[in-house]
Amino acid sequence: MFKIRCTVIVLALLLSFSLAANADTITLTDIYGPNTVVNIDPDSQAGVYEWIVDGTNHIFQNSYWYSIGNGPITPVTSLGSPTVTPFAEFMAQVLYAGELFDFQVDYILAGWDIGTGQSDIAQTVTVTNKTGSPLNFTLYEYLNLDLNGNKDGQTGTMTSSGAFSQTEGITLSEITINAVGSTSEVGDAATLLAKLYSNDPIVANNSYVGDVGVVFAMNFQLHQSWMMSQDNRVINGAVPEPSGIMALVGMVGLLPLMRRRRA
């Protein structure tokens, strides 16, 4: 299966330039892991709004915001309608072209066998400076998981720098981000979203119980370009098998954070 998927990715990359399209709802599926469907709205702050694993949606919203210097916190979607490039049924690239910078997100879905309750989404963000001068850039990622389709009864914890876990019953989600110098606030999902809209500062907080949300705020000097990779994983009561799709991830510029079975 691994060789087959590598072949699919190579062919998809060769065809990608002819597949670029204007933004619409993006649906990711995985014929090798048919238990998962992911839906993404690149035109709104909903972002990734459905992560359906074995018939249950585990996410409400996953979206990106930014600020430059002392400027306001602004949704990435304000840059205009993106260009979407579907590399394969389980891979897509979303590119927002701004005046000062370009913002690109690459998604890879790795589903699992039906009934396992496991799934994995890898995301890579690339920010490219178009000004010729460094920008004091802050990237904000907002994540609101509703594990098992439940809004309340969630427990969210920053387990280490760049590692977040959320549980509801026996269901676990793990998020790993490789960005350095980030501040993370775990709290009430609606309150955190309101902070972004009102330009309130993100304050480090490591845990919350209830309707959990998290904001990852990553500040850096943007010279030519900057990249951040992350792995989003859901495990419904099962112990995952350790392995990876690092070669596949590398083909599209994603860092090797994503773990995946081989058949």
Short mmCIF file of C-alpha atoms in Angstrom, two decimals:
data_model
loop_
_atom_site.label_atom_id
_atom_site.label_comp_id
_atom_site.label_asym_id
_atom_site.label_seq_id
_atom_site.Cartn_x
_atom_site.Cartn_y
_atom_site.Cartn_z
CA MET A 1 0.00 0.00 0.00
CA PHE A 2 2.87 2.36 0.78
CA LYS A 3 4.30 2.03 -2.77
CA ILE A 4 0.85 2.55 -4.29
CA ARG A 5 0.31 5.73 -2.31
CA CYS A 6 3.76 7.07 -3.25
CA THR A 7 2.86 6.53 -6.91
CA VAL A 8 -0.45 8.33 -6.43
CA ILE A 9 1.31 11.31 -4.84
CA VAL A 10 3.94 11.58 -7.58
CA LEU A 11 1.28 11.53 -10.30
CA ALA A 12 -0.83 14.02 -8.38
CA LEU A 13 2.07 16.44 -8.05
CA LEU A 14 2.75 16.24 -11.79
CA LEU A 15 -0.90 17.07 -12.52
CA SER A 16 -1.35 19.68 -9.80
CA PHE A 17 -0.80 22.76 -11.97
CA SER A 18 -3.75 21.83 -14.17
CA LEU A 19 -5.99 21.18 -11.14
CA ALA A 20 -5.74 24.59 -9.47
CA ALA A 21 -9.18 26.10 -8.95
CA ASN A 22 -11.05 28.86 -7.21
CA ALA A 23 -12.05 28.20 -3.62
CA ASP A 24 -15.02 26.00 -2.79
CA THR A 25 -15.72 23.49 -0.05
CA ILE A 26 -12.79 21.05 0.05
CA THR A 27 -13.57 17.42 0.85
CA LEU A 28 -10.73 15.05 1.72
CA THR A 29 -11.14 11.27 1.76
CA ASP A 30 -8.71 8.36 1.88
CA ILE A 31 -9.37 5.14 -0.05
CA TYR A 32 -6.71 3.42 2.06
CA GLY A 33 -8.34 4.63 5.30
CA PRO A 34 -12.03 4.86 4.46
CA ASN A 35 -13.35 5.71 7.93
CA THR A 36 -12.74 9.49 7.59
CA VAL A 37 -14.16 12.46 5.71
CA VAL A 38 -12.78 15.99 6.22
CA ASN A 39 -14.54 19.14 5.00
CA ILE A 40 -12.80 22.54 4.78
CA ASP A 41 -14.33 25.93 3.99
CA PRO A 42 -11.37 28.07 2.79
CA ASP A 43 -13.54 31.16 2.23
CA SER A 44 -14.67 31.59 5.84
CA GLN A 45 -13.26 31.37 9.35
CA ALA A 46 -14.89 27.97 9.72
CA GLY A 47 -11.78 26.50 8.10
CA VAL A 48 -11.74 22.79 8.92
CA TYR A 49 -15.30 22.38 10.18
CA GLU A 50 -15.91 18.64 9.78
CA TRP A 51 -13.59 15.80 10.77
CA ILE A 52 -15.96 12.85 10.51
CA VAL A 53 -14.47 9.61 11.81
CA ASP A 54 -16.66 6.51 11.69
CA GLY A 55 -19.71 8.72 11.32
CA THR A 56 -18.95 11.15 14.18
CA ASN A 57 -17.76 14.74 13.70
CA HIS A 58 -14.96 15.69 16.11
CA ILE A 59 -14.29 19.33 15.13
CA PHE A 60 -16.20 22.60 15.03
CA GLN A 61 -13.61 25.08 13.74
CA ASN A 62 -9.92 25.30 12.85
CA SER A 63 -8.81 28.61 11.32
CA TYR A 64 -5.89 31.04 11.00
CA TRP A 65 -5.41 34.71 11.84
CA TYR A 66 -2.42 37.08 11.71
CA SER A 67 -1.09 40.43 12.83
CA ILE A 68 1.89 42.49 11.64
CA GLY A 69 3.70 44.67 14.16
CA ASN A 70 1.14 46.48 16.31
CA GLY A 71 -1.58 46.01 13.70
CA PRO A 72 -4.92 44.35 14.38
CA ILE A 73 -5.52 40.61 14.54
CA THR A 74 -7.03 39.79 11.16
CA PRO A 75 -8.49 36.60 9.62
CA VAL A 76 -6.31 35.12 6.90
CA THR A 77 -9.44 34.91 4.75
CA SER A 78 -9.38 38.74 4.55
CA LEU A 79 -6.56 38.36 2.00
CA GLY A 80 -9.18 37.39 -0.57
CA SER A 81 -10.46 34.30 -2.30
CA PRO A 82 -7.80 31.58 -2.21
CA THR A 83 -6.56 29.27 -4.92
CA VAL A 84 -7.15 25.61 -4.09
CA THR A 85 -4.97 22.88 -5.61
CA PRO A 86 -6.26 19.33 -5.01
CA PHE A 87 -3.23 17.05 -5.32
CA ALA A 88 -5.23 13.87 -4.63
CA GLU A 89 -8.41 12.85 -2.84
CA PHE A 90 -6.55 12.99 0.49
CA MET A 91 -4.35 16.07 -0.23
CA ALA A 92 -5.05 19.73 -0.93
CA GLN A 93 -3.22 23.05 -0.92
CA VAL A 94 -4.87 26.40 -0.13
CA LEU A 95 -3.04 29.62 -1.14
CA TYR A 96 -4.05 33.15 -0.10
CA ALA A 97 -2.17 35.86 -2.03
CA GLY A 98 -1.81 39.13 -0.12
CA GLU A 99 -0.08 42.41 -0.89
CA LEU A 100 2.60 41.96 1.78
CA PHE A 101 2.76 38.18 2.02
CA ASP A 102 1.36 34.90 0.71
CA PHE A 103 -0.21 32.40 3.12
CA GLN A 104 -0.34 28.73 2.17
CA VAL A 105 -1.80 25.71 3.99
CA ASP A 106 -1.17 22.13 2.87
CA TYR A 107 -3.44 19.37 4.18
CA ILE A 108 -2.90 15.60 4.15
CA LEU A 109 -5.54 13.20 5.50
CA ALA A 110 -4.69 9.69 6.67
CA GLY A 111 -7.80 7.74 7.58
CA TRP A 112 -7.90 4.26 9.10
CA ASP A 113 -9.96 1.11 8.77
CA ILE A 114 -13.68 1.44 9.39
CA GLY A 115 -14.53 0.98 13.06
CA THR A 116 -11.07 1.82 14.44
CA GLY A 117 -12.05 5.34 15.55
CA GLN A 118 -8.64 6.67 14.48
CA SER A 119 -7.68 9.40 12.02
CA ASP A 120 -4.87 11.83 11.30
CA ILE A 121 -4.60 15.22 9.57
CA ALA A 122 -1.23 16.83 8.85
CA GLN A 123 -1.08 20.54 8.11
CA THR A 124 1.79 22.74 7.03
CA VAL A 125 1.61 26.53 6.94
CA THR A 126 4.05 28.52 4.78
CA VAL A 127 4.20 32.32 4.98
CA THR A 128 6.18 34.05 2.20
CA ASN A 129 7.30 37.68 2.54
CA LYS A 130 6.73 39.77 -0.61
CA THR A 131 8.05 43.12 0.67
CA GLY A 132 11.83 42.66 0.67
CA SER A 133 11.99 43.80 4.32
CA PRO A 134 11.50 41.76 7.51
CA LEU A 135 8.00 41.75 9.01
CA ASN A 136 7.23 41.36 12.72
CA PHE A 137 4.63 38.66 12.12
CA THR A 138 2.32 36.83 14.52
CA LEU A 139 0.33 33.82 13.35
CA TYR A 140 -2.69 32.73 15.37
CA GLU A 141 -4.27 29.32 15.00
CA TYR A 142 -7.70 28.81 16.55
CA LEU A 143 -8.88 25.26 17.23
CA ASN A 144 -12.24 24.17 18.63
CA LEU A 145 -12.61 20.40 18.84
CA ASP A 146 -15.98 18.86 19.78
CA LEU A 147 -14.90 15.28 20.39
CA ASN A 148 -17.70 12.75 19.89
CA GLY A 149 -19.86 15.61 18.63
CA ASN A 150 -20.15 17.05 22.14
CA LYS A 151 -19.66 20.74 22.88
CA ASP A 152 -19.26 20.40 26.65
CA GLY A 153 -17.52 17.90 28.91
CA GLN A 154 -14.18 18.33 27.17
CA THR A 155 -10.79 18.50 28.92
CA GLY A 156 -7.96 20.34 27.18
CA THR A 157 -4.33 20.44 28.31
CA MET A 158 -1.05 21.77 26.96
CA THR A 159 1.12 18.77 27.78
CA SER A 160 4.34 20.49 26.69
CA SER A 161 5.49 23.33 24.48
CA GLY A 162 3.80 22.73 21.15
CA ALA A 163 1.80 19.69 22.31
CA PHE A 164 -1.92 19.85 23.13
CA SER A 165 -4.30 17.05 24.09
CA GLN A 166 -8.06 17.01 24.49
CA THR A 167 -10.25 14.24 25.85
CA GLU A 168 -13.94 13.41 26.07
CA GLY A 169 -14.68 10.05 27.65
CA ILE A 170 -12.34 7.51 26.08
CA THR A 171 -11.70 9.66 23.01
CA LEU A 172 -8.36 11.47 22.77
CA SER A 173 -7.09 14.08 20.34
CA GLU A 174 -3.41 15.00 20.17
CA ILE A 175 -2.03 18.08 18.41
CA THR A 176 1.71 18.54 17.86
CA ILE A 177 3.11 21.81 16.46
CA ASN A 178 6.78 22.37 15.63
CA ALA A 179 6.74 26.20 15.88
CA VAL A 180 9.25 27.79 18.25
CA GLY A 181 8.41 30.74 20.51
CA SER A 182 4.67 30.24 20.60
CA THR A 183 2.21 31.22 23.35
CA SER A 184 -0.80 28.95 23.84
CA GLU A 185 -4.04 29.76 25.63
CA VAL A 186 -6.47 26.97 26.49
CA GLY A 187 -9.91 28.17 27.55
CA ASP A 188 -13.57 28.56 26.71
CA ALA A 189 -13.92 28.29 22.92
CA ALA A 190 -16.31 31.23 22.46
CA THR A 191 -14.25 33.48 24.74
CA LEU A 192 -11.04 32.76 22.84
CA LEU A 193 -12.69 33.41 19.49
CA ALA A 194 -14.03 36.72 20.82
CA LYS A 195 -10.47 37.64 21.86
CA LEU A 196 -9.29 37.31 18.29
CA TYR A 197 -12.14 39.44 16.95
CA SER A 198 -11.55 42.13 19.61
CA ASN A 199 -7.71 42.14 19.41
CA ASP A 200 -7.30 41.09 23.03
CA PRO A 201 -3.92 39.57 23.94
CA ILE A 202 -3.44 35.82 24.11
CA VAL A 203 -2.32 34.87 27.64
CA ALA A 204 -0.64 31.54 28.39
CA ASN A 205 -3.01 29.07 30.06
CA ASN A 206 -2.44 25.33 30.05
CA SER A 207 -5.79 23.70 30.84
CA TYR A 208 -9.56 24.07 30.75
CA VAL A 209 -12.65 21.89 31.26
CA GLY A 210 -15.89 22.59 29.38
CA ASP A 211 -16.31 23.80 25.80
CA VAL A 212 -12.58 23.73 25.12
CA GLY A 213 -10.79 25.89 22.60
CA VAL A 214 -7.12 26.70 22.12
CA VAL A 215 -5.22 29.52 20.42
CA PHE A 216 -1.61 29.03 19.37
CA ALA A 217 0.06 32.45 18.93
CA MET A 218 3.40 32.26 17.09
CA ASN A 219 5.49 35.43 16.83
CA PHE A 220 8.52 35.59 14.53
CA GLN A 221 10.52 37.81 12.23
CA LEU A 222 9.36 37.00 8.72
CA HIS A 223 12.32 37.34 6.38
CA GLN A 224 11.92 35.43 3.11
CA SER A 225 9.64 32.66 4.35
CA TRP A 226 8.56 30.76 7.45
CA MET A 227 7.08 27.27 7.85
CA MET A 228 5.13 25.51 10.58
CA SER A 229 4.03 21.88 10.54
CA GLN A 230 1.56 20.13 12.79
CA ASP A 231 -0.12 16.78 13.25
CA ASN A 232 -3.75 16.45 14.40
CA ARG A 233 -4.79 13.03 15.60
CA VAL A 234 -7.94 11.50 17.05
CA ILE A 235 -8.01 8.14 18.83
CA ASN A 236 -11.34 6.72 19.97
CA GLY A 237 -10.53 4.27 22.72
CA ALA A 238 -7.84 2.38 20.81
CA VAL A 239 -4.08 2.14 21.22
CA PRO A 240 -2.51 3.32 17.93
CA GLU A 241 0.15 1.41 16.06
CA PRO A 242 3.46 3.35 15.85
CA SER A 243 4.65 4.02 12.32
CA GLY A 244 4.68 6.89 9.84
CA ILE A 245 4.16 8.32 6.38
CA MET A 246 7.24 10.51 6.59
CA ALA A 247 8.20 9.91 2.97
CA LEU A 248 4.74 10.93 1.80
CA VAL A 249 4.74 14.01 3.98
CA GLY A 250 8.14 15.04 2.64
CA MET A 251 6.93 14.92 -0.96
CA VAL A 252 4.62 17.89 -0.41
CA GLY A 253 6.86 19.84 1.97
CA LEU A 254 5.26 18.68 5.22
CA LEU A 255 7.58 17.94 8.13
CA PRO A 256 7.55 14.36 9.45
CA LEU A 257 5.05 14.79 12.29
CA MET A 258 2.30 12.59 10.94
CA ARG A 259 2.01 8.98 12.03
CA ARG A 260 0.36 6.33 9.93
CA ARG A 261 0.01 2.56 9.66
CA ARG A 262 1.35 0.61 6.77
CA ALA A 263 -0.72 -2.24 5.50
#
